[in-house]
């Protein structure tokens, strides 16, 4: 019972060793992250197409639930840019078809995402996220960052624009350029430039004038709040909202309400795929950040328990007026750098946000939406990485194809189509590569017992023996390729009397591959050639022993490739060819 409790409630582990010093560190981190998270939460709600208060609500109860069930001591959970964009894309057309409100559909999306994550965690299905390769994730995030930044230009310029892909957004923006509100554009551009400078230049500037490193770091992280305060004061002081500057307006001054997603089977059916994609993308982003930060302190992350923690957070979001959440990169790094020692830092952040939701919301009435848009643009452009194209081209053309296709499809068709195509392309490329495994003919390096590729090394070979090393597990997709390779090598060489398969890299042989081995054995026998195996791994040998293959094998199974070569060469008196 205790082991089960510790497994599913990590708080029971770190909570027993909680000290005043840890509390002080967590509290300092919470103050910094709260300051950073207030404008971010409002901005990401705007990106998701929801009222600004939804961003605050999605950052309170979910953080507390993650603190109880999550294993990362630095991950900061809440709304993030990519998931907010996917939320907007998923809800854009569905709400009209299903006949429910936009905010209610967002609750259902968060609830479905939470249930999917919880189920994956309980059934240990975290490996599903492995189908999203790093190149696909990098391409998807880069393209999403561009779409997000472009989608916010309408708020920067004060015009109307619609669309969930780059082409639609650019077309809509171009057709409405004549509507630019120049006061809004001035605020939006100035806020964007200022935020970029705060991110890159404020800290070095403060250090040059003699400000201490800790103070300079806190000031740089709190920079976006200064921009929010300044632009809000300008709009209020000069009554710019009467001149077309769109503002946040009235925000409910309350704690998150208790909400219940609409019970609609039609809505569930329509949101199930988007919820699954949001769950996978959110989990991959979250676990990547969590593992990176944990490695710096030699801490351990349990991926399946992370699924449970993120699932609980999303269920909490659906019950408290929020929308889908996950672990954010930038705020998690800030949380880590600010000295967070335990997930309690997240809980303290939630308390700070709750105070803001109750007491500070009247102060953001005149906050211009252009400033929130600038906050989003600055945040997401840091995620854009076109360098992945160059790196993947130099290293692997297939990975380059996956990156390029994911970027192109995401930009042209939207985030759901892009990530779906990326997953499909990753699987197809893997199947293609594994269906044509590297098979090397090997020979003996003089003076050793090592066998290497005859095309890469100076080796000794025997014209009567063909030694092949298969560098892949054998399964239905590549079994025929092995058959053809052996047939082509042996059929045209009448000197061959033995074929040795070096099985060093073979971790598994499925039933289709077993039947192929049986066919190879029979065909070689008809050509008066014996088939031998060497260096077969224990688990593979265990499975072979359950079949008739070993009994029908014309040759033998050898412990090492050297032993196999010596045994086959001993049958002849003539020396081997060099």
Coordinates of C-alpha atoms in Angstrom, one line a residue:
X1 CA 0.0 0.0 0.0
X2 CA 2.8 2.4 0.9
X3 CA 4.7 1.6 -2.4
X4 CA 1.5 2.3 -4.4
X5 CA 0.9 5.5 -2.5
X6 CA 4.5 6.7 -3.2
X7 CA 4.2 5.8 -6.8
X8 CA 1.0 7.6 -7.5
X9 CA 1.5 10.5 -5.1
X10 CA 5.0 11.8 -5.4
X11 CA 4.1 14.6 -3.0
X12 CA 4.3 11.9 -0.3
X13 CA 8.0 11.5 -1.1
X14 CA 9.3 15.1 -1.3
X15 CA 6.8 16.4 1.2
X16 CA 8.3 14.4 4.1
X17 CA 11.6 16.2 3.7
X18 CA 10.3 19.7 3.3
X19 CA 12.2 22.3 5.2
X20 CA 12.1 26.1 5.8
X21 CA 15.0 26.6 3.5
X22 CA 13.1 24.7 0.7
X23 CA 10.1 26.8 1.5
X24 CA 12.1 30.0 1.0
X25 CA 13.5 28.8 -2.3
X26 CA 10.1 27.7 -3.6
X27 CA 8.4 30.9 -2.5
X28 CA 11.0 33.1 -4.3
X29 CA 10.6 31.0 -7.5
X30 CA 6.8 31.3 -7.1
X31 CA 6.9 35.1 -6.9
X32 CA 9.0 35.4 -10.0
X33 CA 6.9 32.9 -12.0
X34 CA 3.6 34.5 -10.9
X35 CA 4.8 37.9 -12.2
X36 CA 5.7 36.3 -15.5
X37 CA 2.6 34.1 -15.7
X38 CA 0.0 36.8 -15.3
X39 CA 0.5 38.4 -18.7
X40 CA 1.2 35.1 -20.3
X41 CA -2.0 33.5 -19.1
X42 CA -4.1 36.4 -20.4
X43 CA -2.2 36.3 -23.7
X44 CA -2.6 32.6 -24.2
X45 CA -6.3 32.7 -23.5
X46 CA -6.5 35.4 -26.2
X47 CA -4.6 33.1 -28.5
X48 CA -7.0 30.2 -27.7
X49 CA -10.0 32.5 -28.6
X50 CA -11.2 32.6 -25.0
X51 CA -11.9 35.4 -22.5
X52 CA -8.7 36.5 -20.7
X53 CA -9.8 35.2 -17.3
X54 CA -9.8 31.7 -18.7
X55 CA -6.0 32.0 -18.8
X56 CA -5.9 32.7 -15.1
X57 CA -8.3 29.9 -14.3
X58 CA -6.3 27.5 -16.3
X59 CA -3.2 28.4 -14.3
X60 CA -4.6 27.8 -10.8
X61 CA -6.2 24.4 -10.1
X62 CA -4.1 22.6 -12.8
X63 CA -0.9 23.7 -11.1
X64 CA -2.0 22.5 -7.7
X65 CA -3.1 19.1 -9.1
X66 CA 0.3 18.7 -10.9
X67 CA 2.1 19.5 -7.7
X68 CA 0.4 16.6 -6.1
X69 CA 0.7 14.0 -8.9
X70 CA 3.7 15.2 -11.0
X71 CA 7.3 14.1 -10.5
X72 CA 9.2 17.1 -11.9
X73 CA 10.4 19.6 -9.3
X74 CA 10.7 22.5 -11.7
X75 CA 8.0 22.0 -14.4
X76 CA 5.6 24.9 -14.5
X77 CA 2.2 23.8 -15.8
X78 CA -0.3 26.1 -17.5
X79 CA -1.4 27.4 -20.9
X80 CA 1.3 27.3 -23.5
X81 CA 1.4 28.8 -27.0
X82 CA 1.3 25.7 -29.2
X83 CA -1.5 24.0 -27.2
X84 CA -3.5 27.3 -27.2
X85 CA -3.2 27.5 -30.9
X86 CA -4.3 23.8 -31.3
X87 CA -7.3 24.6 -29.0
X88 CA -8.3 27.5 -31.2
X89 CA -7.9 25.4 -34.4
X90 CA -9.9 22.5 -32.9
X91 CA -12.8 24.7 -31.7
X92 CA -13.0 27.0 -34.7
X93 CA -15.6 25.1 -36.7
X94 CA -16.8 22.5 -34.2
X95 CA -18.8 24.7 -31.9
X96 CA -21.0 25.9 -34.7
X97 CA -21.6 22.3 -35.9
X98 CA -22.2 20.9 -32.4
X99 CA -24.4 23.7 -31.2
X100 CA -22.5 24.4 -28.0
X101 CA -20.7 27.5 -26.7
X102 CA -17.0 28.0 -27.5
X103 CA -16.0 28.1 -23.8
X104 CA -18.0 25.0 -23.0
X105 CA -16.3 23.2 -25.9
X106 CA -12.9 24.2 -24.5
X107 CA -13.9 22.6 -21.2
X108 CA -14.7 19.4 -23.0
X109 CA -11.4 19.5 -24.9
X110 CA -9.5 19.9 -21.7
X111 CA -11.5 17.1 -20.0
X112 CA -11.0 14.7 -22.9
X113 CA -7.3 15.5 -23.0
X114 CA -7.0 14.9 -19.2
X115 CA -8.8 11.5 -19.5
X116 CA -6.6 10.5 -22.4
X117 CA -3.4 11.4 -20.5
X118 CA -4.7 9.7 -17.3
X119 CA -5.5 6.5 -19.2
X120 CA -2.1 6.5 -20.9
X121 CA -0.4 6.9 -17.6
X122 CA -2.4 4.2 -15.8
X123 CA -1.8 1.7 -18.6
X124 CA 1.8 2.8 -19.1
X125 CA 1.3 3.9 -22.7
X126 CA 3.8 6.8 -22.6
X127 CA 5.7 5.1 -25.4
X128 CA 3.0 6.3 -27.9
X129 CA 4.7 9.7 -27.7
X130 CA 7.8 8.1 -29.2
X131 CA 6.0 8.0 -32.6
X132 CA 6.6 11.8 -32.7
X133 CA 10.3 12.0 -33.7
X134 CA 12.4 15.0 -32.7
X135 CA 12.6 16.3 -36.3
X136 CA 8.8 16.2 -36.6
X137 CA 8.4 18.0 -33.2
X138 CA 11.0 20.6 -34.2
X139 CA 9.3 21.2 -37.6
X140 CA 5.8 21.3 -36.0
X141 CA 6.9 23.8 -33.3
X142 CA 8.7 26.0 -35.8
X143 CA 5.7 26.1 -38.2
X144 CA 3.3 26.6 -35.3
X145 CA 5.4 29.5 -34.0
X146 CA 5.2 31.2 -37.3
X147 CA 1.4 30.7 -37.5
X148 CA 1.0 32.0 -34.0
X149 CA 3.1 35.1 -34.6
X150 CA 1.2 35.8 -37.8
X151 CA -2.2 35.3 -36.2
X152 CA -1.3 38.0 -33.6
X153 CA -0.5 40.6 -36.2
X154 CA -4.2 41.4 -36.4
X155 CA -4.1 42.6 -32.7
X156 CA -0.8 44.4 -33.3
X157 CA -2.3 46.3 -36.3
X158 CA -5.8 46.6 -34.9
X159 CA -7.5 44.9 -37.9
X160 CA -9.7 41.9 -38.4
X161 CA -8.2 38.7 -39.8
X162 CA -9.2 35.0 -39.7
X163 CA -7.6 31.6 -40.5
X164 CA -5.8 28.7 -38.9
X165 CA -3.0 28.3 -41.5
X166 CA -0.4 30.6 -43.0
X167 CA -2.1 31.1 -46.4
X168 CA -5.5 32.0 -44.9
X169 CA -4.0 34.3 -42.3
X170 CA -1.8 36.2 -44.8
X171 CA -4.7 36.5 -47.3
X172 CA -7.0 37.9 -44.6
X173 CA -4.3 40.3 -43.2
X174 CA -3.5 41.6 -46.7
X175 CA -7.1 42.2 -47.6
X176 CA -7.7 44.2 -44.4
X177 CA -4.5 46.3 -44.2
X178 CA -6.5 49.4 -45.1
X179 CA -8.2 49.1 -41.7
X180 CA -5.0 49.6 -39.7
X181 CA -5.5 51.6 -36.5
X182 CA -2.2 53.5 -36.3
X183 CA -2.5 54.1 -32.6
X184 CA -2.9 50.4 -31.9
X185 CA -0.1 49.7 -34.4
X186 CA 2.2 52.1 -32.6
X187 CA 1.5 50.5 -29.2
X188 CA 1.8 47.0 -30.6
X189 CA 5.1 47.5 -32.4
X190 CA 6.6 49.5 -29.5
X191 CA 5.6 46.8 -27.1
X192 CA 7.1 44.1 -29.3
X193 CA 10.4 45.9 -29.7
X194 CA 10.5 46.6 -26.0
X195 CA 9.8 43.0 -25.1
X196 CA 12.5 41.8 -27.4
X197 CA 14.9 44.2 -25.8
X198 CA 13.9 43.2 -22.3
X199 CA 14.4 39.5 -23.2
X200 CA 17.9 40.0 -24.8
X201 CA 19.3 43.4 -23.7
X202 CA 17.9 44.4 -20.3
X203 CA 20.0 42.1 -18.1
X204 CA 23.3 42.9 -19.8
X205 CA 22.5 46.6 -19.5
X206 CA 21.7 46.4 -15.8
X207 CA 24.9 44.4 -15.2
X208 CA 27.0 47.1 -17.0
X209 CA 25.6 49.8 -14.7
X210 CA 26.5 47.9 -11.6
X211 CA 23.2 46.1 -10.7
X212 CA 23.8 42.7 -9.0
X213 CA 23.2 39.5 -11.0
X214 CA 20.2 38.4 -9.0
X215 CA 18.5 41.7 -9.2
X216 CA 19.2 42.1 -12.9
X217 CA 17.9 38.6 -13.5
X218 CA 14.6 39.2 -11.6
X219 CA 14.2 42.6 -13.4
X220 CA 14.7 40.9 -16.8
X221 CA 12.1 38.2 -16.0
X222 CA 9.6 40.8 -14.7
X223 CA 10.2 43.0 -17.8
X224 CA 7.0 42.0 -19.5
X225 CA 5.0 43.1 -16.5
X226 CA 6.5 46.6 -16.8
X227 CA 5.4 46.7 -20.5
X228 CA 1.9 45.6 -19.5
X229 CA 1.7 48.3 -16.8
X230 CA 3.1 51.1 -19.0
X231 CA 0.8 50.4 -22.0
X232 CA -2.2 50.0 -19.7
X233 CA -1.5 53.4 -18.1
X234 CA -1.1 55.0 -21.5
X235 CA -4.4 53.7 -22.7
X236 CA -6.1 54.8 -19.5
X237 CA -4.5 58.2 -19.2
X238 CA -5.2 59.2 -22.8
X239 CA -8.5 57.3 -23.1
X240 CA -7.2 55.5 -26.2
X241 CA -9.9 52.9 -26.1
X242 CA -12.3 55.6 -27.6
X243 CA -9.8 55.9 -30.5
X244 CA -10.2 52.2 -31.6
X245 CA -7.6 50.6 -29.3
X246 CA -9.0 47.3 -28.3
X247 CA -8.6 46.5 -24.6
X248 CA -9.2 43.5 -22.3
X249 CA -12.1 45.2 -20.6
X250 CA -14.0 43.8 -17.7
X251 CA -12.6 40.6 -16.2
X252 CA -14.5 38.8 -13.5
X253 CA -13.0 39.5 -10.1
X254 CA -13.3 36.0 -8.6
X255 CA -11.7 32.6 -8.1
X256 CA -12.1 30.0 -10.8
X257 CA -15.7 28.8 -11.0
X258 CA -16.8 25.2 -10.7
X259 CA -17.7 24.1 -14.3
X260 CA -18.8 20.9 -15.9
X261 CA -18.1 20.1 -19.6
X262 CA -21.3 19.6 -21.7
X263 CA -22.4 16.0 -21.9
X264 CA -22.7 15.6 -25.7
X265 CA -21.7 12.5 -27.5
X266 CA -21.5 14.4 -30.8
X267 CA -19.1 16.9 -29.3
X268 CA -17.0 14.1 -27.8
X269 CA -16.7 12.4 -31.2
X270 CA -15.7 15.6 -32.9
X271 CA -13.1 16.6 -30.3
X272 CA -11.6 13.1 -29.6
X273 CA -8.9 13.3 -32.3
X274 CA -7.9 17.0 -31.5
X275 CA -7.8 16.0 -27.8
X276 CA -5.5 13.1 -28.6
X277 CA -3.1 15.2 -30.6
X278 CA -3.1 17.9 -28.0
X279 CA -2.4 15.3 -25.3
X280 CA 0.6 13.8 -27.3
X281 CA 2.1 17.2 -28.2
X282 CA 1.6 18.6 -24.7
X283 CA 3.2 15.5 -23.2
X284 CA 6.2 15.5 -25.5
X285 CA 6.8 19.2 -24.8
X286 CA 6.4 18.7 -21.1
X287 CA 8.5 15.6 -20.7
X288 CA 11.3 17.1 -22.8
X289 CA 11.5 20.1 -20.5
X290 CA 11.1 18.1 -17.3
X291 CA 13.9 15.6 -18.2
X292 CA 16.2 18.4 -19.3
X293 CA 15.8 20.3 -16.0
X294 CA 15.9 17.1 -13.9
X295 CA 19.2 16.0 -15.4
X296 CA 20.8 19.2 -14.2
X297 CA 20.2 18.2 -10.6
X298 CA 20.4 14.4 -11.2
X299 CA 16.8 13.9 -10.4
X300 CA 14.5 11.3 -11.9
X301 CA 11.4 11.8 -14.0
X302 CA 8.8 9.0 -14.2
X303 CA 7.2 9.5 -17.7
X304 CA 4.1 7.4 -16.9
X305 CA 3.5 9.3 -13.6
X306 CA 4.0 12.6 -15.6
X307 CA 1.1 11.5 -17.8
X308 CA -1.0 11.1 -14.6
X309 CA 0.1 14.5 -13.3
X310 CA -0.7 16.3 -16.7
X311 CA -4.0 14.3 -16.9
X312 CA -5.1 15.5 -13.5
X313 CA -4.1 19.1 -14.4
X314 CA -6.2 19.0 -17.5
X315 CA -9.2 17.5 -15.7
X316 CA -8.9 20.2 -13.1
X317 CA -8.8 22.8 -16.0
X318 CA -12.1 21.4 -17.4
X319 CA -13.7 21.7 -14.0
X320 CA -12.6 25.2 -13.2
X321 CA -13.3 27.2 -16.4
X322 CA -10.0 26.6 -18.2
X323 CA -8.7 25.0 -21.3
X324 CA -6.0 22.4 -22.2
X325 CA -2.7 22.9 -20.4
X326 CA 0.8 21.4 -20.2
X327 CA 4.3 22.1 -19.0
X328 CA 5.7 25.4 -20.5
X329 CA 9.3 25.7 -21.6
X330 CA 10.0 29.3 -20.8
X331 CA 8.3 29.5 -17.4
X332 CA 9.7 26.1 -16.4
X333 CA 13.3 27.4 -17.1
X334 CA 12.5 30.5 -15.1
X335 CA 11.1 28.4 -12.3
X336 CA 14.2 26.3 -12.3
X337 CA 16.6 29.3 -12.5
X338 CA 14.7 31.1 -9.7
X339 CA 15.5 28.2 -7.4
X340 CA 12.4 26.0 -7.2
X341 CA 13.2 22.9 -5.2
X342 CA 9.9 21.1 -5.2
X343 CA 6.5 21.1 -7.0
X344 CA 5.3 23.2 -4.1
X345 CA 6.6 26.2 -5.9
X346 CA 3.9 25.6 -8.5
X347 CA 1.3 25.5 -5.7
X348 CA 2.5 28.8 -4.3
X349 CA 2.3 30.2 -7.9
X350 CA -1.3 29.1 -8.0
X351 CA -2.0 31.0 -4.8
X352 CA -0.4 34.1 -6.3
X353 CA -2.5 33.8 -9.4
X354 CA -5.6 33.3 -7.3
X355 CA -4.8 36.5 -5.4
X356 CA -4.4 38.2 -8.8
X357 CA -7.7 36.8 -10.1
X358 CA -9.5 38.2 -7.0
X359 CA -7.8 41.5 -6.4
X360 CA -5.9 42.6 -9.5
X361 CA -8.2 42.0 -12.4
X362 CA -9.8 45.5 -12.3
X363 CA -6.3 46.9 -12.9
X364 CA -6.1 45.2 -16.4
X365 CA -9.4 46.7 -17.7
X366 CA -7.4 49.1 -20.0
X367 CA -4.7 46.6 -20.9
X368 CA -4.5 46.7 -24.8
X369 CA -4.8 43.5 -26.6
X370 CA -1.9 44.6 -28.8
X371 CA 0.4 44.2 -25.7
X372 CA -0.8 40.7 -25.1
X373 CA -0.2 39.9 -28.8
X374 CA 3.3 41.3 -28.5
X375 CA 3.9 39.0 -25.5
X376 CA 2.8 36.0 -27.5
X377 CA 4.9 37.0 -30.5
X378 CA 8.1 37.4 -28.5
X379 CA 7.5 34.1 -26.7
X380 CA 6.8 32.0 -29.7
X381 CA 9.5 33.4 -32.0
X382 CA 12.1 32.0 -29.6
X383 CA 10.8 28.5 -30.5
X384 CA 11.2 29.0 -34.3
X385 CA 14.3 27.0 -35.3
X386 CA 15.1 26.9 -39.1
X387 CA 18.5 25.6 -38.2
X388 CA 16.9 22.1 -37.9
X389 CA 16.6 22.1 -41.7
X390 CA 20.3 22.5 -42.2
X391 CA 21.2 20.0 -39.4
X392 CA 18.8 17.4 -40.7
X393 CA 19.9 17.8 -44.3
X394 CA 23.6 17.3 -43.3
X395 CA 22.8 14.3 -41.1
X396 CA 19.9 12.4 -42.6
X397 CA 17.9 13.2 -45.8
X398 CA 14.9 11.2 -44.5
X399 CA 14.8 13.3 -41.3
X400 CA 15.1 16.4 -43.5
X401 CA 12.1 15.2 -45.5
X402 CA 10.1 14.7 -42.3
X403 CA 11.0 18.2 -41.0
X404 CA 10.3 19.9 -44.3
X405 CA 7.0 18.1 -44.9
X406 CA 5.8 18.8 -41.3
X407 CA 6.7 22.5 -41.7
X408 CA 5.0 22.8 -45.1
X409 CA 1.9 20.9 -44.2
X410 CA 1.5 22.7 -40.9
X411 CA 1.8 26.1 -42.5
X412 CA -0.5 25.2 -45.5
X413 CA -3.1 23.0 -43.8
X414 CA -3.0 23.9 -40.1
X415 CA -1.7 22.4 -36.9
X416 CA -3.8 19.3 -36.7
X417 CA -3.1 18.2 -40.3
X418 CA 0.6 19.1 -39.9
X419 CA 1.2 17.0 -36.8
X420 CA -0.9 14.1 -38.1
X421 CA 1.0 14.1 -41.3
X422 CA 4.3 14.4 -39.4
X423 CA 3.4 11.3 -37.2
X424 CA 2.4 9.4 -40.3
X425 CA 5.5 10.4 -42.2
X426 CA 7.8 9.4 -39.3
X427 CA 6.2 6.0 -39.1
X428 CA 6.4 5.5 -42.9
X429 CA 10.1 6.6 -42.9
X430 CA 10.9 4.2 -40.1
X431 CA 9.1 1.3 -41.8
X432 CA 10.9 2.1 -45.1
X433 CA 14.4 2.3 -43.4
X434 CA 13.8 -0.8 -41.4
X435 CA 12.4 -2.7 -44.4
X436 CA 15.7 -2.3 -46.1
X437 CA 18.2 -3.1 -43.3
X438 CA 21.9 -2.7 -43.7
X439 CA 23.4 -6.1 -44.5
X440 CA 27.1 -6.3 -44.6
X441 CA 29.3 -9.1 -45.9
X442 CA 32.1 -9.4 -43.4
X443 CA 35.5 -10.9 -43.2
X444 CA 38.2 -11.6 -40.6
X445 CA 40.7 -8.9 -39.7
X446 CA 44.2 -10.5 -39.6
X447 CA 45.5 -11.3 -36.2
X448 CA 42.2 -10.8 -34.5
X449 CA 38.9 -12.6 -34.0
X450 CA 36.9 -9.6 -35.3
X451 CA 34.8 -9.5 -38.4
X452 CA 34.2 -6.3 -40.3
X453 CA 32.6 -5.1 -43.6
X454 CA 34.7 -6.2 -46.6
X455 CA 34.0 -2.9 -48.3
X456 CA 35.4 -0.8 -45.4
X457 CA 38.3 -2.9 -44.1
X458 CA 41.2 -5.1 -45.3
X459 CA 40.0 -8.6 -44.3
X460 CA 40.5 -12.2 -45.0
X461 CA 37.6 -14.1 -46.7
X462 CA 36.9 -17.6 -47.9
X463 CA 35.3 -18.0 -51.4
X464 CA 33.3 -21.0 -50.1
X465 CA 31.8 -19.1 -47.1
X466 CA 29.6 -16.0 -47.2
X467 CA 29.3 -14.3 -43.8
X468 CA 26.5 -11.7 -43.6
X469 CA 25.9 -9.4 -40.7
X470 CA 22.2 -8.2 -40.5
X471 CA 22.1 -4.8 -38.6
X472 CA 18.4 -4.9 -37.8
X473 CA 15.8 -7.1 -36.1
X474 CA 13.9 -9.3 -38.5
X475 CA 10.2 -8.8 -39.0
X476 CA 7.5 -8.9 -41.6
X477 CA 8.6 -5.7 -43.4
X478 CA 12.2 -6.7 -44.0
X479 CA 12.1 -10.5 -44.2
X480 CA 11.7 -10.6 -47.9
X481 CA 14.6 -8.2 -48.4
X482 CA 16.9 -10.6 -46.5
X483 CA 15.7 -13.5 -48.7
X484 CA 16.4 -11.5 -51.9
X485 CA 19.8 -10.4 -50.6
X486 CA 21.0 -13.9 -49.8
X487 CA 19.5 -15.3 -53.1
X488 CA 21.3 -12.7 -55.2
X489 CA 24.6 -13.2 -53.4
X490 CA 24.7 -17.0 -53.6
X491 CA 22.9 -17.8 -56.8
X492 CA 25.6 -16.4 -59.0
X493 CA 28.6 -17.9 -57.1
X494 CA 29.0 -21.6 -57.6
X495 CA 31.9 -21.7 -55.1
X496 CA 29.7 -20.9 -52.1
X497 CA 29.1 -23.9 -49.7
X498 CA 28.2 -22.0 -46.4
X499 CA 26.2 -19.0 -45.5
X500 CA 26.7 -17.6 -42.0
X501 CA 24.2 -15.1 -40.6
X502 CA 25.9 -13.0 -37.9
X503 CA 23.0 -12.1 -35.6
X504 CA 24.7 -9.6 -33.3
X505 CA 22.2 -6.8 -34.0
X506 CA 19.1 -9.0 -34.2
X507 CA 17.0 -8.4 -31.1
X508 CA 13.9 -10.1 -32.4
X509 CA 12.6 -12.4 -35.1
X510 CA 8.9 -12.4 -35.7
X511 CA 6.8 -15.2 -37.2
X512 CA 7.0 -13.8 -40.8
X513 CA 10.8 -13.5 -40.5
X514 CA 11.0 -17.1 -39.1
X515 CA 9.2 -18.3 -42.2
X516 CA 11.6 -16.4 -44.4
X517 CA 14.5 -18.1 -42.6
X518 CA 12.9 -21.4 -43.2
X519 CA 12.6 -20.6 -46.9
X520 CA 16.2 -19.4 -47.0
X521 CA 17.3 -22.6 -45.4
X522 CA 15.4 -24.7 -47.8
X523 CA 16.5 -22.9 -50.9
X524 CA 20.2 -23.0 -49.8
X525 CA 19.8 -26.7 -49.2
X526 CA 18.6 -27.2 -52.8
X527 CA 21.8 -25.4 -53.9
X528 CA 23.9 -27.6 -51.7
X529 CA 24.7 -24.7 -49.4
X530 CA 24.4 -24.9 -45.6
X531 CA 22.9 -22.1 -43.5
X532 CA 24.6 -21.3 -40.1
X533 CA 23.8 -18.8 -37.4
X534 CA 26.2 -17.1 -35.1
X535 CA 26.1 -14.8 -32.0
X536 CA 22.3 -15.3 -31.5
X537 CA 21.0 -13.5 -28.5
X538 CA 19.4 -15.4 -25.7
X539 CA 15.8 -14.1 -26.0
X540 CA 16.0 -14.7 -29.8
X541 CA 17.4 -18.2 -29.3
X542 CA 14.6 -19.0 -26.7
X543 CA 12.0 -18.2 -29.4
X544 CA 13.8 -20.2 -32.1
X545 CA 13.9 -23.2 -29.8
X546 CA 10.1 -23.2 -29.7
X547 CA 9.9 -23.7 -33.5
X548 CA 10.9 -26.5 -35.9
X549 CA 13.5 -24.2 -37.5
X550 CA 16.6 -25.4 -35.5
X551 CA 15.7 -29.0 -36.1
X552 CA 15.6 -28.4 -39.9
X553 CA 18.6 -26.1 -40.0
X554 CA 21.2 -27.5 -42.4
X555 CA 24.1 -26.0 -40.6
X556 CA 24.8 -25.1 -36.9
X557 CA 24.3 -22.3 -34.4
X558 CA 27.7 -21.0 -33.2
X559 CA 28.5 -18.9 -30.1
X560 CA 30.8 -16.5 -32.0
X561 CA 31.3 -15.6 -35.6
X562 CA 35.0 -16.6 -35.3
X563 CA 34.0 -20.0 -34.2
X564 CA 31.6 -20.3 -37.1
X565 CA 34.3 -19.3 -39.6
X566 CA 36.8 -21.7 -38.1
X567 CA 34.4 -24.6 -38.2
X568 CA 33.4 -24.0 -41.8
X569 CA 37.0 -23.5 -43.0
X570 CA 38.1 -26.7 -41.3
X571 CA 36.0 -28.7 -43.8
X572 CA 38.5 -27.8 -46.6
X573 CA 42.2 -28.2 -47.0
X574 CA 42.8 -25.4 -49.5
X575 CA 43.8 -22.0 -48.1
X576 CA 41.2 -19.2 -48.1
X577 CA 41.4 -16.3 -50.6
X578 CA 42.8 -13.0 -49.4

